[in-house]
Short mmCIF file of C-alpha atoms and ligand atoms in Angstrom, two decimals:
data_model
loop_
_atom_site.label_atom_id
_atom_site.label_comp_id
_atom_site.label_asym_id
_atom_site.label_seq_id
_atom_site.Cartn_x
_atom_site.Cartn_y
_atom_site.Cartn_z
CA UNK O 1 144.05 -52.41 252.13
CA UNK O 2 141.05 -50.31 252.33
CA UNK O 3 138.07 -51.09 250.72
CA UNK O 4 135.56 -48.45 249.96
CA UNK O 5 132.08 -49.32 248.75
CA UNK O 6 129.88 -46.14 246.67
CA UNK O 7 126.49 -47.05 246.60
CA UNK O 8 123.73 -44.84 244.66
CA UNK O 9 121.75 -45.08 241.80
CA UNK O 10 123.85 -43.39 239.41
CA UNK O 11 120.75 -42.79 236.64
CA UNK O 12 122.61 -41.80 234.70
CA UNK O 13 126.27 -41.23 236.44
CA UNK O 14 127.23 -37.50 236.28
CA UNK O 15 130.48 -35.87 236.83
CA UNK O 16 129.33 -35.08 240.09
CA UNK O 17 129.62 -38.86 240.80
CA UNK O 18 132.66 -38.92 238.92
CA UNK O 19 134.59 -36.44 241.34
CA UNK O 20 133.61 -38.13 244.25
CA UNK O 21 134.84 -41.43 242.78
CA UNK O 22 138.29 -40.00 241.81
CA UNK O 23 138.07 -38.53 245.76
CA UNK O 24 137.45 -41.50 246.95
CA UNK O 25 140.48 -43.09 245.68
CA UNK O 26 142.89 -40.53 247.86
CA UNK O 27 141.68 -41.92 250.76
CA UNK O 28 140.61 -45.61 249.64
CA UNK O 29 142.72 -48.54 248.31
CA UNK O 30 140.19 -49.28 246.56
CA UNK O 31 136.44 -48.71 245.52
CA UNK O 32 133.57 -50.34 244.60
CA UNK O 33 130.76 -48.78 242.99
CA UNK O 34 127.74 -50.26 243.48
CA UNK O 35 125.04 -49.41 241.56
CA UNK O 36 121.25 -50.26 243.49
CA UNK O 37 118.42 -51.56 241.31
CA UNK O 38 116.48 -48.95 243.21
CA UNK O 39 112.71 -49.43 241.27
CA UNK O 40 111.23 -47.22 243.79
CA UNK O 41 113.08 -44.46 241.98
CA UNK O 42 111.89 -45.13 238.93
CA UNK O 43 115.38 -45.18 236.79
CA UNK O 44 115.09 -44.55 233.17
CA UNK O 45 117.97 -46.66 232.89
CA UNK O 46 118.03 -50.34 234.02
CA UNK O 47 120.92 -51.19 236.23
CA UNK O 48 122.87 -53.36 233.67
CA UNK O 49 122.83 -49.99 231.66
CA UNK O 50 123.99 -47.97 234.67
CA UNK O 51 126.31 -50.34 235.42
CA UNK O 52 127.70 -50.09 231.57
CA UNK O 53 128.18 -46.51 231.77
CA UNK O 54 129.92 -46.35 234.92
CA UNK O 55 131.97 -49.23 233.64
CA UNK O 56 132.66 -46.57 230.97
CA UNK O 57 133.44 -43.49 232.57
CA UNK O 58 135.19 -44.81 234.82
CA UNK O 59 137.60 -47.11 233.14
CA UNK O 60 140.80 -44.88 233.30
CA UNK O 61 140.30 -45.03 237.22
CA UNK O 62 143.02 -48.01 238.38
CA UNK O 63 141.05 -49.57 241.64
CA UNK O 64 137.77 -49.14 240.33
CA UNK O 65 135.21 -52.41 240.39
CA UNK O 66 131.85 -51.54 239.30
CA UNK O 67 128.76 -53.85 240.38
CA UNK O 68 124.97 -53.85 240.51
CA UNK O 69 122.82 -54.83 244.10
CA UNK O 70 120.11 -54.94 245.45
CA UNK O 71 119.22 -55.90 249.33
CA UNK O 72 120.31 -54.21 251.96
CA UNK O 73 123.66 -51.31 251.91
CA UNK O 74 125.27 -52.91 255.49
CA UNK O 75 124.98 -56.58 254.07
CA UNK O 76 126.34 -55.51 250.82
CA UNK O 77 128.96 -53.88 253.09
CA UNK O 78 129.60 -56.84 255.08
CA UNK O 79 129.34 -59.50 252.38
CA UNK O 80 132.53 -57.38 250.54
CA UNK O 81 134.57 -56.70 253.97
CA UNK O 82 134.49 -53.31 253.17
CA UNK O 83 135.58 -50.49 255.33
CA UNK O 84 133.18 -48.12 254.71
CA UNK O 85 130.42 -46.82 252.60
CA UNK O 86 131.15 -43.34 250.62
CA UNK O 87 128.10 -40.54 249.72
CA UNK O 88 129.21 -37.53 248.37
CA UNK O 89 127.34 -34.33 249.97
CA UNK O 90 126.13 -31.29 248.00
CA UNK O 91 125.31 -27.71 249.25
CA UNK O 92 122.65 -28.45 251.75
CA UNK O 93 120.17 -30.62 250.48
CA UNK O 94 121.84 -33.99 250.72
CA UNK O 95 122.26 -34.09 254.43
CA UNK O 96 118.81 -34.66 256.40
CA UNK O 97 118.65 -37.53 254.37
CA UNK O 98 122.10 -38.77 254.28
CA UNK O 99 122.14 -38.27 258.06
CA UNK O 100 119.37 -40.44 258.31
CA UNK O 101 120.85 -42.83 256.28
CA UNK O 102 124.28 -43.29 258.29
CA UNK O 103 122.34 -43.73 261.35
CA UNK O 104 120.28 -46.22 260.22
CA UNK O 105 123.11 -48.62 258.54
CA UNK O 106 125.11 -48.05 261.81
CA UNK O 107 121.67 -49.22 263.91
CA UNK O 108 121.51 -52.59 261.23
CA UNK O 109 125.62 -52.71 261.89
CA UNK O 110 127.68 -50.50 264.15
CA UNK O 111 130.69 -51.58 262.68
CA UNK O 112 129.76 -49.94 259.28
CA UNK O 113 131.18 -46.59 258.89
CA UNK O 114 129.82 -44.06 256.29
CA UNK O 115 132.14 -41.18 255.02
CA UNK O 116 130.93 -38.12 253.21
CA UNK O 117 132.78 -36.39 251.08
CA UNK O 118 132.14 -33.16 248.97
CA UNK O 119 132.63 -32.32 245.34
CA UNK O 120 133.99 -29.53 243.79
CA UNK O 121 131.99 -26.70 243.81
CA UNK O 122 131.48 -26.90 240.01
CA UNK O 123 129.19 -30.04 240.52
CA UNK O 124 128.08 -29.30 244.15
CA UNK O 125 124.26 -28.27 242.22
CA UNK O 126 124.33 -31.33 239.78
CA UNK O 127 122.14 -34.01 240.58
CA UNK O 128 120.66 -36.91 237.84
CA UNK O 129 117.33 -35.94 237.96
CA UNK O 130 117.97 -32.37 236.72
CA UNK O 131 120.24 -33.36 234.11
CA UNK O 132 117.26 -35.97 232.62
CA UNK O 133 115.21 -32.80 233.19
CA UNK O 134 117.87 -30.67 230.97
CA UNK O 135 118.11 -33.40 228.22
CA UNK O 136 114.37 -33.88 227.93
CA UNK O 137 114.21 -29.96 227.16
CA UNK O 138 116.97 -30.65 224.61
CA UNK O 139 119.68 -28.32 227.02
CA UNK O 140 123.40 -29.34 225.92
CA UNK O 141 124.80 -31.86 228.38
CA UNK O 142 128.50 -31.57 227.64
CA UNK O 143 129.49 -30.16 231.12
CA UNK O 144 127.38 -32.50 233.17
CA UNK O 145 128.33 -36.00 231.94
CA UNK O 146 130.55 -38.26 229.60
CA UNK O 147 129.79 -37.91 225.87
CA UNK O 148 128.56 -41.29 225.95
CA UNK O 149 126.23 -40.87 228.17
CA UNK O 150 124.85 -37.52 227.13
CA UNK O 151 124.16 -39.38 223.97
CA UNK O 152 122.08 -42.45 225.72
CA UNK O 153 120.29 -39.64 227.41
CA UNK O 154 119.05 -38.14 224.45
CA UNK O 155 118.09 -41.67 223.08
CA UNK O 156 116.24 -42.61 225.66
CA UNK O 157 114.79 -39.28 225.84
CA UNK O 158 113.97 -39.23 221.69
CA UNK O 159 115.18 -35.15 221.72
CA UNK O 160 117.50 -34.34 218.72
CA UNK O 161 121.06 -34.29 219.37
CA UNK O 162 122.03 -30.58 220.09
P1 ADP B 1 120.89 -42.32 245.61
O1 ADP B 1 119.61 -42.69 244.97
O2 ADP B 1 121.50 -43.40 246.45
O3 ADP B 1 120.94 -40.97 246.28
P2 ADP B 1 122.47 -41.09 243.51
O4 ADP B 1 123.01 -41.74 242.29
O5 ADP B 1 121.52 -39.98 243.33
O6 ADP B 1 121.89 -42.26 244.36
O7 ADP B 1 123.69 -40.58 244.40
C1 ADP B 1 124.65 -41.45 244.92
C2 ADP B 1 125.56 -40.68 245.86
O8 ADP B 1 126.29 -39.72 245.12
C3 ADP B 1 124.82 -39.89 246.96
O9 ADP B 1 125.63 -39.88 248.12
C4 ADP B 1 124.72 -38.51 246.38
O10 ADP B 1 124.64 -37.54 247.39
C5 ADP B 1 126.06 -38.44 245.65
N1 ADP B 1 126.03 -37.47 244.57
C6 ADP B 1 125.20 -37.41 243.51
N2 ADP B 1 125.48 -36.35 242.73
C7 ADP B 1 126.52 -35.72 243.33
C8 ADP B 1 127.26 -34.53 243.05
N3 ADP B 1 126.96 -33.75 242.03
N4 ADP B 1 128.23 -34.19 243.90
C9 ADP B 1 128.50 -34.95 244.97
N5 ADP B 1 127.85 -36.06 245.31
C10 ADP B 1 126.87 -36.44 244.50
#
């Protein structure tokens, strides 16, 4: 049984994160998505709300378990006996950082493997903090995330609905 575990912040989830997820699941058992408190980013979401909508989005997915955490990744990791942790890489710009981040949790614990996969190209520019930049202009959201969420994002943000 292999146990995946997908960290991020997911605020909000797009379908970028969604793809990566459904990935995930060709070469995992199983997944769990585990959604950081991460205040240092600022979310405009707190994590039980994150944690809703993944909940949501992701609730046709069989082998799915959604969680928040906080602490460290590779205790997280540990804690759950998981395999490996997933990030999904886009274009270019995801991997000085996600390099550095692999390295690091394998320093804190060699025995923690990190596997990157890609999306499809469709999402491979889609990031959360440029779809909270499209819904604050009022842009339609419909190809970037779930209904639901397009329509928390526009709450939260107080734009009309398109
Ligand atoms: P973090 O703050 O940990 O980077 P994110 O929620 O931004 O959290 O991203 C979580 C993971 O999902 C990261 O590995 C990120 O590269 C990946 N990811 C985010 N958006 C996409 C996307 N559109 N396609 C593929 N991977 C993505």
């Amino acid at each position: 049984m292999k146990l995946g575990v997908y960290p991020g912040t997911f605020d909000p989830i797009t379908h970028g994160h969604t793809d990566i997820i459904a990935r995930s699941l060709r070469v995992f058992d199983r997944i769990i998505v585990a959604v950081a408190h991460n205040p240092s980013k600022r979310p405009i979401f707190d994590v039980a709300e994150r944690v809703e909508m993944v909940k949501l989005v992701t609730k046709d997915f069989a082998h799915v378990n959604v969680e928040a955490f906080d602490g460290l990744l590779v205790d997280y990791v540990r804690r759950h006996e998981a395999h490996a942790v997933i990030r999904g890489l886009r274009a270019t710009s995801d991997f000085e950082y996600e390099f550095q981040m692999a390295l690091i949790n394998r320093k804190l614990d060699d025995k923690v493997e990190t596997v990157f996969l890609m999306p499809s190209e469709e999402y491979s520019y889609l990031t959360s903090s440029i779809i909270k930049e499209v819904a604050s202009l009022g842009g339609a959201l419909k190809d970037f995330v779930h209904p639901e969420v397009a329509e928390r994002l526009r709450h939260r943000l107080r734009r009309p609905i398109q």
